[in-house]
Structures are given as structure tokens and as C-alpha cells.
Coordinates of C-alpha atoms (C1' of nucleotides) in Angstrom, one line a residue:
Chain A
X1 CA 79.1 -5.7 -17.5
X2 CA 80.8 -6.5 -20.9
X3 CA 84.2 -5.1 -21.6
X4 CA 84.0 -1.4 -22.1
X5 CA 86.0 -1.3 -25.4
X6 CA 85.4 2.4 -25.8
X7 CA 85.6 5.1 -23.2
X8 CA 82.0 6.2 -23.7
X9 CA 81.1 8.2 -20.6
X10 CA 77.8 9.7 -19.5
X11 CA 78.9 12.9 -21.2
X12 CA 79.2 11.5 -24.7
X13 CA 76.1 9.5 -24.3
X14 CA 74.1 12.6 -23.2
X15 CA 75.3 14.6 -26.1
X16 CA 74.3 11.9 -28.5
X17 CA 70.8 11.7 -27.0
X18 CA 70.4 15.4 -27.3
X19 CA 71.5 15.4 -30.8
X20 CA 68.8 12.8 -31.6
X21 CA 66.1 14.7 -29.7
X22 CA 67.0 17.9 -31.6
X23 CA 66.9 16.1 -34.9
X24 CA 63.6 14.5 -34.1
X25 CA 62.0 17.7 -32.8
X26 CA 63.2 19.8 -35.8
X27 CA 62.2 17.2 -38.2
X28 CA 58.7 16.9 -37.0
X29 CA 58.0 20.6 -36.5
X30 CA 59.5 21.5 -39.9
X31 CA 57.5 18.8 -41.7
X32 CA 54.3 19.8 -39.9
X33 CA 54.4 23.6 -40.3
X34 CA 57.3 24.6 -42.5
X35 CA 60.6 26.1 -41.5
X36 CA 59.4 29.7 -41.5
X37 CA 56.5 29.0 -39.1
X38 CA 58.6 27.3 -36.5
X39 CA 60.7 29.2 -34.0
X40 CA 64.0 27.9 -32.6
X41 CA 62.5 28.3 -29.1
X42 CA 59.8 25.8 -30.0
X43 CA 62.4 23.3 -31.3
X44 CA 64.4 23.7 -28.1
X45 CA 61.3 23.2 -26.0
X46 CA 60.2 20.1 -27.9
X47 CA 63.8 18.7 -27.6
X48 CA 63.6 19.6 -23.9
X49 CA 66.8 21.8 -23.9
X50 CA 67.6 25.4 -23.3
X51 CA 67.2 27.9 -26.2
X52 CA 71.0 28.5 -26.2
X53 CA 71.9 24.9 -26.2
X54 CA 70.3 24.4 -29.6
X55 CA 73.0 26.5 -31.1
X56 CA 75.8 24.3 -29.7
X57 CA 74.5 21.6 -32.0
X58 CA 73.6 23.7 -35.0
X59 CA 75.1 27.1 -35.5
X60 CA 72.0 28.5 -37.3
X61 CA 68.4 27.7 -37.9
X62 CA 69.4 27.0 -41.5
X63 CA 71.9 24.4 -40.5
X64 CA 69.1 22.7 -38.6
X65 CA 67.1 22.5 -41.8
X66 CA 70.1 21.2 -43.7
X67 CA 70.4 18.4 -41.1
X68 CA 66.8 17.4 -41.6
X69 CA 66.6 17.7 -45.4
X70 CA 70.0 16.0 -46.1
X71 CA 68.7 12.6 -45.0
X72 CA 65.7 13.0 -47.3
X73 CA 67.9 14.0 -50.2
X74 CA 70.2 11.1 -49.6
X75 CA 67.3 8.7 -49.9
X76 CA 66.1 10.3 -53.1
X77 CA 69.6 10.0 -54.6
X78 CA 69.9 6.3 -53.9
X79 CA 66.4 5.8 -55.4
X80 CA 67.4 7.8 -58.5
X81 CA 70.6 5.9 -59.1
X82 CA 68.8 2.6 -59.0
X83 CA 66.1 3.8 -61.4
X84 CA 68.8 5.0 -63.8
X85 CA 70.6 1.7 -64.0
X86 CA 67.9 0.0 -66.1
X87 CA 67.5 2.8 -68.6
X88 CA 69.6 3.0 -71.7
X89 CA 68.4 6.3 -73.3
X90 CA 70.7 9.0 -71.8
X91 CA 68.0 11.6 -71.5
X92 CA 65.6 9.2 -69.8
X93 CA 68.4 7.9 -67.5
X94 CA 69.4 11.4 -66.4
X95 CA 65.7 12.3 -65.7
X96 CA 65.4 9.1 -63.7
X97 CA 68.0 10.6 -61.3
X98 CA 66.4 14.0 -61.4
X99 CA 62.8 13.1 -60.7
X100 CA 63.2 11.7 -57.1
X101 CA 65.3 14.7 -56.2
X102 CA 62.6 17.0 -57.4
X103 CA 59.9 15.0 -55.7
X104 CA 61.8 15.0 -52.4
X105 CA 62.4 18.7 -52.7
X106 CA 58.8 19.4 -53.3
X107 CA 57.4 17.2 -50.4
X108 CA 57.2 20.5 -48.5
X109 CA 57.8 23.3 -51.0
X110 CA 58.9 26.0 -48.5
X111 CA 61.4 23.7 -46.8
X112 CA 62.7 22.5 -50.1
X113 CA 63.3 25.9 -51.4
X114 CA 64.8 27.1 -48.2
X115 CA 67.1 24.1 -48.3
X116 CA 68.3 25.1 -51.7
X117 CA 68.8 28.7 -50.6
X118 CA 70.8 27.5 -47.6
X119 CA 73.0 25.3 -49.8
X120 CA 73.9 28.1 -52.2
X121 CA 74.1 31.0 -49.7
X122 CA 75.0 29.3 -46.4
X123 CA 78.3 28.8 -44.8
X124 CA 80.2 25.9 -46.5
X125 CA 82.3 25.5 -43.4
X126 CA 79.4 24.2 -41.3
X127 CA 79.2 20.4 -41.1
X128 CA 75.7 19.9 -42.4
X129 CA 76.3 22.3 -45.2
X130 CA 79.3 20.2 -46.2
X131 CA 77.2 17.1 -46.2
X132 CA 74.7 18.8 -48.5
X133 CA 77.4 19.9 -50.9
X134 CA 78.6 16.3 -50.9
X135 CA 75.1 15.2 -51.9
X136 CA 74.9 17.6 -54.8
X137 CA 78.3 16.4 -56.0
X138 CA 77.2 12.8 -55.7
X139 CA 74.2 13.7 -57.8
X140 CA 76.4 15.2 -60.5
X141 CA 78.6 12.1 -60.3
X142 CA 75.6 9.9 -60.8
X143 CA 74.7 11.9 -63.9
X144 CA 78.3 11.7 -65.1
X145 CA 78.1 7.9 -64.8
X146 CA 75.1 7.9 -67.1
X147 CA 76.7 10.2 -69.6
X148 CA 79.9 8.2 -69.7
X149 CA 78.0 5.3 -71.3
X150 CA 77.6 7.4 -74.4
X151 CA 80.7 8.3 -76.4
X152 CA 79.2 11.5 -77.7
X153 CA 78.5 13.0 -74.3
X154 CA 81.5 11.4 -72.6
X155 CA 84.2 14.1 -73.1
X156 CA 82.1 16.8 -71.5
X157 CA 80.3 14.6 -69.0
X158 CA 81.4 16.5 -65.9
X159 CA 80.6 19.9 -67.4
X160 CA 77.2 18.7 -68.6
X161 CA 76.3 17.2 -65.3
X162 CA 77.2 20.5 -63.6
X163 CA 74.9 22.3 -66.1
X164 CA 72.1 19.9 -65.2
X165 CA 72.6 20.8 -61.6
X166 CA 72.2 24.5 -62.5
X167 CA 69.1 23.8 -64.5
X168 CA 67.6 21.9 -61.6
X169 CA 68.3 24.6 -59.2
X170 CA 66.8 27.4 -61.3
X171 CA 63.7 25.2 -62.0
X172 CA 63.1 24.5 -58.3
X173 CA 64.2 27.5 -56.3
X174 CA 62.5 30.6 -57.6
X175 CA 59.4 32.0 -55.9
X176 CA 57.8 32.2 -59.3
X177 CA 58.0 28.5 -59.7
X178 CA 57.0 27.6 -56.2
X179 CA 53.4 26.8 -57.1
X180 CA 54.4 24.4 -60.0
X181 CA 53.6 20.8 -59.4
X182 CA 56.4 18.2 -59.5
X183 CA 55.5 17.0 -63.0
X184 CA 55.7 20.5 -64.4
X185 CA 59.1 21.1 -62.8
X186 CA 60.4 17.8 -64.2
X187 CA 59.1 18.6 -67.6
X188 CA 60.7 22.0 -67.5
X189 CA 64.0 20.4 -66.6
X190 CA 63.7 17.7 -69.2
X191 CA 63.0 20.2 -72.0
X192 CA 66.3 21.9 -71.1
X193 CA 68.4 18.8 -70.7
X194 CA 67.1 17.5 -74.0
X195 CA 68.7 20.5 -75.7
X196 CA 72.1 20.1 -74.2
X197 CA 72.5 16.4 -74.9
X198 CA 73.9 15.8 -78.5
X199 CA 71.4 14.3 -80.9
Chain B
X1 CA 54.3 81.1 -63.4
X2 CA 53.9 78.8 -66.5
X3 CA 50.7 76.9 -66.9
X4 CA 50.4 74.1 -64.3
X5 CA 49.6 71.3 -66.7
X6 CA 49.7 68.7 -63.9
X7 CA 48.2 69.0 -60.5
X8 CA 51.5 68.3 -58.7
X9 CA 51.0 69.4 -55.1
X10 CA 53.3 69.6 -52.2
X11 CA 52.3 66.1 -51.3
X12 CA 53.4 64.4 -54.5
X13 CA 56.6 66.5 -54.6
X14 CA 57.5 65.5 -51.1
X15 CA 57.0 61.9 -51.8
X16 CA 59.3 62.1 -54.8
X17 CA 62.0 63.9 -52.8
X18 CA 61.8 61.3 -50.1
X19 CA 62.1 58.5 -52.7
X20 CA 65.2 60.1 -54.0
X21 CA 66.7 60.6 -50.6
X22 CA 66.1 57.0 -49.7
X23 CA 67.6 55.8 -52.9
X24 CA 70.6 57.9 -52.4
X25 CA 71.1 57.0 -48.8
X26 CA 70.7 53.2 -49.4
X27 CA 72.9 53.4 -52.4
X28 CA 75.8 55.1 -50.6
X29 CA 75.6 53.0 -47.4
X30 CA 75.3 49.7 -49.3
X31 CA 78.2 50.6 -51.5
X32 CA 80.4 51.7 -48.6
X33 CA 79.8 48.9 -46.2
X34 CA 77.8 46.1 -47.8
X35 CA 74.1 45.4 -47.3
X36 CA 74.6 43.2 -44.2
X37 CA 76.6 45.8 -42.3
X38 CA 74.0 48.5 -42.8
X39 CA 70.8 48.7 -40.7
X40 CA 67.5 50.0 -41.9
X41 CA 67.7 52.5 -39.1
X42 CA 70.9 54.0 -40.5
X43 CA 69.3 54.3 -43.9
X44 CA 66.3 56.0 -42.5
X45 CA 68.5 58.4 -40.5
X46 CA 70.6 59.3 -43.5
X47 CA 67.5 59.8 -45.6
X48 CA 66.2 61.9 -42.7
X49 CA 62.9 60.0 -42.3
X50 CA 61.4 57.9 -39.5
X51 CA 62.3 54.2 -39.3
X52 CA 58.8 53.2 -40.2
X53 CA 58.5 55.5 -43.2
X54 CA 61.2 53.6 -45.0
X55 CA 58.9 50.6 -45.3
X56 CA 56.3 52.6 -47.0
X57 CA 58.7 53.0 -49.9
X58 CA 60.2 49.5 -49.9
X59 CA 58.5 46.7 -48.2
X60 CA 61.7 45.0 -47.1
X61 CA 65.4 45.6 -46.8
X62 CA 65.8 43.3 -49.7
X63 CA 63.6 45.4 -51.9
X64 CA 65.8 48.3 -51.1
X65 CA 68.8 46.4 -52.4
X66 CA 66.9 45.4 -55.5
X67 CA 66.2 49.1 -56.1
X68 CA 69.8 50.0 -55.9
X69 CA 71.3 47.1 -57.8
X70 CA 68.7 47.2 -60.6
X71 CA 70.1 50.4 -62.0
X72 CA 73.6 49.0 -62.1
X73 CA 72.4 45.9 -63.8
X74 CA 70.5 47.9 -66.4
X75 CA 73.7 49.7 -67.3
X76 CA 75.7 46.5 -67.6
X77 CA 73.1 45.1 -69.8
X78 CA 73.2 48.0 -72.3
X79 CA 77.0 47.8 -72.3
X80 CA 76.9 44.0 -73.0
X81 CA 74.4 44.4 -75.8
X82 CA 76.5 46.9 -77.6
X83 CA 79.7 44.8 -77.2
X84 CA 77.9 41.8 -78.6
X85 CA 76.9 43.6 -81.8
X86 CA 80.3 43.7 -83.3
X87 CA 81.2 40.0 -82.6
X88 CA 80.3 37.3 -85.0
X89 CA 81.4 34.2 -83.2
X90 CA 78.3 33.0 -81.1
X91 CA 80.3 32.0 -78.1
X92 CA 82.3 35.2 -78.0
X93 CA 79.1 37.3 -78.5
X94 CA 77.3 35.5 -75.7
X95 CA 80.2 36.1 -73.4
X96 CA 80.3 39.7 -74.4
X97 CA 76.9 40.0 -72.9
X98 CA 77.8 37.9 -69.8
X99 CA 80.9 39.7 -68.8
X100 CA 79.6 43.1 -67.9
X101 CA 76.8 41.5 -65.9
X102 CA 79.4 39.5 -63.9
X103 CA 81.6 42.6 -63.5
X104 CA 78.7 44.6 -62.2
X105 CA 77.6 41.8 -59.9
X106 CA 81.1 41.5 -58.4
X107 CA 81.6 45.2 -57.9
X108 CA 80.7 44.5 -54.3
X109 CA 80.5 40.7 -53.9
X110 CA 78.1 40.6 -50.9
X111 CA 75.7 43.0 -52.4
X112 CA 75.8 41.1 -55.7
X113 CA 75.2 37.8 -54.2
X114 CA 72.4 39.1 -52.0
X115 CA 70.9 40.6 -55.0
X116 CA 70.8 37.3 -56.7
X117 CA 69.3 35.7 -53.6
X118 CA 66.6 38.3 -53.5
X119 CA 65.8 37.8 -57.2
X120 CA 65.3 34.1 -56.8
X121 CA 63.8 33.9 -53.4
X122 CA 62.1 37.3 -52.9
X123 CA 58.5 38.3 -53.5
X124 CA 57.9 38.6 -57.3
X125 CA 54.9 40.8 -56.6
X126 CA 57.0 43.7 -55.3
X127 CA 57.8 46.4 -57.8
X128 CA 61.6 46.4 -57.7
X129 CA 61.6 42.6 -57.8
X130 CA 59.5 42.7 -61.0
X131 CA 61.9 45.2 -62.5
X132 CA 64.8 42.8 -61.6
X133 CA 63.0 39.9 -63.3
X134 CA 62.5 42.1 -66.3
X135 CA 66.2 42.7 -66.5
X136 CA 67.0 39.0 -66.4
X137 CA 64.5 38.4 -69.1
X138 CA 66.0 41.1 -71.2
X139 CA 69.4 39.5 -70.7
X140 CA 68.1 36.2 -72.0
X141 CA 66.5 38.0 -74.9
X142 CA 69.8 39.6 -75.8
X143 CA 71.4 36.2 -75.8
X144 CA 68.5 34.9 -77.9
X145 CA 69.2 37.7 -80.4
X146 CA 72.8 36.5 -80.7
X147 CA 71.8 32.9 -81.1
X148 CA 69.3 33.6 -83.8
X149 CA 72.1 34.7 -86.1
X150 CA 73.2 31.0 -86.3
X151 CA 70.9 28.5 -87.9
X152 CA 72.2 25.7 -85.8
X153 CA 71.3 27.3 -82.5
X154 CA 68.2 29.1 -83.7
X155 CA 65.6 26.5 -83.0
X156 CA 66.5 26.2 -79.3
X157 CA 67.6 29.8 -78.8
X158 CA 65.2 30.6 -76.0
X159 CA 65.9 27.4 -74.1
X160 CA 69.7 27.8 -74.5
X161 CA 69.5 31.4 -73.3
X162 CA 67.6 30.3 -70.2
X163 CA 70.3 27.7 -69.5
X164 CA 73.0 30.3 -69.8
X165 CA 71.1 32.3 -67.2
X166 CA 71.1 29.2 -64.9
X167 CA 74.9 28.7 -65.5
X168 CA 75.5 32.4 -64.6
X169 CA 73.6 32.2 -61.5
X170 CA 75.3 29.1 -60.2
X171 CA 78.7 30.6 -61.0
X172 CA 78.0 33.8 -59.2
X173 CA 75.8 33.0 -56.3
X174 CA 77.3 30.2 -54.2
X175 CA 79.3 31.1 -51.1
X176 CA 82.0 28.7 -52.3
X177 CA 82.6 30.9 -55.4
X178 CA 82.4 34.2 -53.5
X179 CA 86.1 34.7 -53.4
X180 CA 86.7 34.0 -57.1
X181 CA 87.8 37.0 -59.2
X182 CA 85.7 38.2 -62.1
X183 CA 87.9 36.5 -64.7
X184 CA 87.6 33.1 -63.1
X185 CA 83.9 33.4 -62.9
X186 CA 83.7 34.4 -66.5
X187 CA 86.0 31.6 -67.6
X188 CA 83.9 29.1 -65.6
X189 CA 80.8 30.3 -67.4
X190 CA 82.5 30.3 -70.8
X191 CA 83.6 26.7 -70.3
X192 CA 80.1 25.6 -69.7
X193 CA 78.5 27.7 -72.5
X194 CA 81.0 26.3 -74.9
X195 CA 79.7 22.8 -74.3
X196 CA 76.1 23.6 -75.0
X197 CA 76.6 25.5 -78.2
X198 CA 76.6 23.2 -81.2
X199 CA 80.0 22.8 -82.8
Chain C
dG1 C1' 85.8 10.1 -1.0
dT2 C1' 87.7 15.4 -2.2
dG3 C1' 89.4 19.1 -5.3
dG4 C1' 89.3 21.1 -9.3
dA5 C1' 89.9 21.7 -14.4
dA6 C1' 87.3 21.2 -18.7
dG7 C1' 83.4 21.1 -20.9
dA8 C1' 78.3 21.5 -21.5
dA9 C1' 74.0 23.8 -20.5
dT10 C1' 71.4 27.7 -19.5
dG11 C1' 68.2 31.7 -20.2
dA12 C1' 68.4 36.6 -19.7
dC13 C1' 69.7 39.6 -23.0
dC14 C1' 70.9 42.0 -27.6
dG15 C1' 70.2 43.9 -32.2
dC16 C1' 67.9 43.4 -36.0
dG17 C1' 63.9 44.0 -39.4
dC18 C1' 59.5 45.1 -39.4
dT19 C1' 54.6 46.7 -37.6
dC20 C1' 50.8 49.5 -36.1
dA21 C1' 48.2 52.7 -33.2
dG22 C1' 48.5 57.3 -32.9
dT23 C1' 49.7 61.9 -34.9
dA24 C1' 50.4 65.4 -38.4
dC25 C1' 49.8 67.2 -42.7
dT26 C1' 47.5 68.3 -47.1
dG27 C1' 44.2 70.1 -49.9
dA28 C1' 39.2 70.1 -51.3
dT29 C1' 34.8 72.3 -49.8
dC30 C1' 32.2 75.8 -47.9
Chain D
dG1 C1' 39.6 81.4 -42.7
dA2 C1' 37.3 76.9 -40.7
dT3 C1' 36.2 72.2 -41.2
dC4 C1' 37.3 67.8 -42.2
dA5 C1' 38.3 63.3 -44.8
dG6 C1' 42.0 61.2 -46.6
dT7 C1' 46.7 60.2 -46.7
dA8 C1' 51.5 60.1 -45.1
dC9 C1' 54.6 59.9 -41.2
dT10 C1' 56.3 58.4 -36.9
dG11 C1' 58.8 55.8 -33.2
dA12 C1' 57.7 52.8 -29.4
dG13 C1' 57.4 48.1 -29.4
dC14 C1' 57.2 43.1 -31.0
dG15 C1' 59.1 38.7 -32.2
dC16 C1' 62.8 36.6 -34.0
dG17 C1' 67.5 34.4 -34.3
dG18 C1' 71.5 34.3 -32.1
dT19 C1' 75.1 35.4 -27.9
dC20 C1' 77.5 35.1 -23.6
dA21 C1' 78.5 35.5 -18.6
dT22 C1' 77.2 32.4 -15.4
dT23 C1' 76.0 27.9 -13.4
dC24 C1' 76.0 23.1 -13.4
dT25 C1' 78.1 18.4 -14.6
dT26 C1' 81.5 15.1 -15.5
dC27 C1' 85.5 12.7 -14.5
dC28 C1' 90.4 12.4 -13.5
dA29 C1' 94.2 12.7 -9.9
dC30 C1' 95.2 11.9 -5.5

DNA sequence: GTGGAAGAATGACCGCGCTCAGTACTGATC
DNA sequence: GATCAGTACTGAGCGCGGTCATTCTTCCAC
């Protein structure tokens, strides 16, 4: 047996395994049937744990969704940042960041919308929520980076980025827009962003 | 007995009375203790109707809140429109419309935030929801009216007004901002609106 | 090994919003 | 009045997310 550099006992290992099983179970069930059509009991069963145990790992069902969706969002963000690098026009560059986020959010509309709801109305003290907030901040920072290239937008870059966030939210979240395809949503956002960037 | 121009029977009258009792009961209880701390059972009891009857008059608890808050919102909107009339500076005029809405929304923070959540994520087919959407549209129209006075903002007035809506929502709704006093929220909105109005 | 403190897991249970099969009421028709 | 179709009302009950007293597990001290 190699030197045990860390005191990782059975206990810690089991917890980690459970965490993974929960994540996997929730991830699959949510993707298959949507967050509203899945009960926490089903998730617990699929993860092979008791109903109450689930809530030791995520305080609410919403937190569970945040856990799952955060990783998708993180990927989309990386993708968007890369895409924006090669684009000089500010509007196009901003939209290069926006598009993957919208796409990822619309992969399963109900989950995406519930995710947004959870971010805005959930408990910011919860760990997965904090992570989600971190991602939105990073998104705004990516937009700021783009805007800073341009002297005209530079002074208000942070404020503008925050406004873009708001525009995105109100384009994606409402029930009224839930049937809109990705391209329509992106177009709606673009039309608004265009207006707030100086000519 | 004066001529009975309308066939208003006991039935119709009773329904109307119940509607009023429900509205009054929900209104009081929500204002006193906040929507989350009131059960539908309590509202039904206070309105002196069966628990199930309540849902013949409002399909969900959320609809009940919309019913109550809509009338407050409507008042705030009228007030804001009037205030904006006497103000020439576009930014100040827009903010004159915004402020009463924020004030009314913050009268009871939890109710206000839940109201916003319901507007965005609720069922737009429900009658009280439609009314709420109508009010947000009217708010945007009031802002449009202000922007149309200025030739520089006129072409994009509708889009700009929609963006102001989004800014307002993201300033008022998030849990993170729920402790902010009215003035802070208004200031936060102003700072953003300032940036999107041409200089 | 043995004892026992600390922590993790459990599932019966609770309170909630909401439903629906059954009941009561209304008012038109004779 | 009596009959009856249509409508409104009711409250027991359901399914859900979430809790908590209890049980089980780990691991350290000796």
C-alpha cells in the first residue's frame, strides 16, 4: 500500500461516492423528463439512498437542479469566450458569448427556465447557488473584456455588461417566450444589445 | 322596485360577493404576514368558503397574489405617469415612472418579489396574470411616451423601454437585493438607465 | 479487541397546495 | 308547488418536498 498522504477514510470516500451517484441520478432524470416531472423520491431511489439522505447533499430540489445545470453552463461559457476572441466587432463578439449560453439554457426549456428562476429567487447562501452566481458574474466579465477593447464602450463596460445580463434573463425566462426557438431568442437579445452599444 | 334591467339572480350576486370576500381576505392576510406565511386554508376560512372553492376563483395561490398586487401596481403606474408629465429631462422623467413602481413593489418585499416571479414564470393564460402583463406593457408604453419627446431616443423608444423593464426586474427580484432599501434600488436602476440613454 | 463519541443515513411523518367525487343550490319549465 | 338540468360548493384525500427522532457506521483512545 502506497503512503497514505491524506487521511481519507471510508467515511469520506462513501460520501464522495454518494455525491457522484446523486449527481448522476439527478442529471439523467432531469434530462430525460424535466425537473417538474421527477420526484425527489425517484432521484433518491436511482441513487440508491434514502429519501432523507438526499437533502443532506442538497438542501432543496432546486439546489439539485443548480448542481446539474451549473456544469452545462460552465461549458457554454468557455465555448463563448473562445468564440468571442476571434471577433472584432463588439456586437458580434458579445453575441458570440451570449449564443452558447442561450443554446445550453434551451437544451431542455423547462430545466433552463427553472434554473434561471432558482438563480434569481433561490437562497444565495447555498453552495450550488453561489457557484451559479459566480458563473453569471464570469459571463458579465467576459462581456466586459470584449467591451474594453472599444474606447467608446469602455467607461461603462461593467454597467453595460450587467444590462446585457438583464436582457438575456428577460428574453429566456418568461413563460411567454418559452416556445421561442434559440435563434429567435438570440435575435431578440441582439436587437436590444445593438441599441445600447454606442454607434 | 325599479325595473330589473339585468337578470342578476341570487347566483350571480353570491359569486360576486364571494369574489370580494376572497379578495379582501387574501389582501389582508398577505399584507399582514406575507404570502409564504399564509396558507390557502386560512384564506378560505377568512373568506368563509370551503378550501376547494377558493380554487374556483383563482387557479393557484400565485394567481391570488397577482390579483391582490395588480391593483397596487395599477395605482403606482398612474402616479408615475402623472409625475413624469412635468419633467423634461428624459432620465428624470423615466425615473419618475420607475420610482413608484419600485416603492409599491417593496411595500412588502416578499410579496413584491413573489409577484415578479409569478409574472415571469406563471401561466400567462390565467386572467390575473394577463392583467399583470398588461400593466407591465403599460409601464413600458409610459416610458416610450417619455422617450418620444426626444429625437435622439425616439427611433429606439420601444426597445429602450423594454430594456428598462429588464433592468427594473433584475434590480428588484433577486434574493441578493432583497434587503436593499427602495432608494438603493432606484439608484441602481438610474445608474443603468443613464448609460443607455444617448448623451 | 472494547467502549463510546461524532457523524451519517434512514424512512415514517408533516404540512402544504391542489383535486375530484359527491352534494347542495338555483332557477327555468310545466 | 314539483321536477329537474345545470351549475357552484365542499372537504376528504392525494402527492409532493422537506424534516427529525431514531438507528447505524466509523474510527479514535485505551
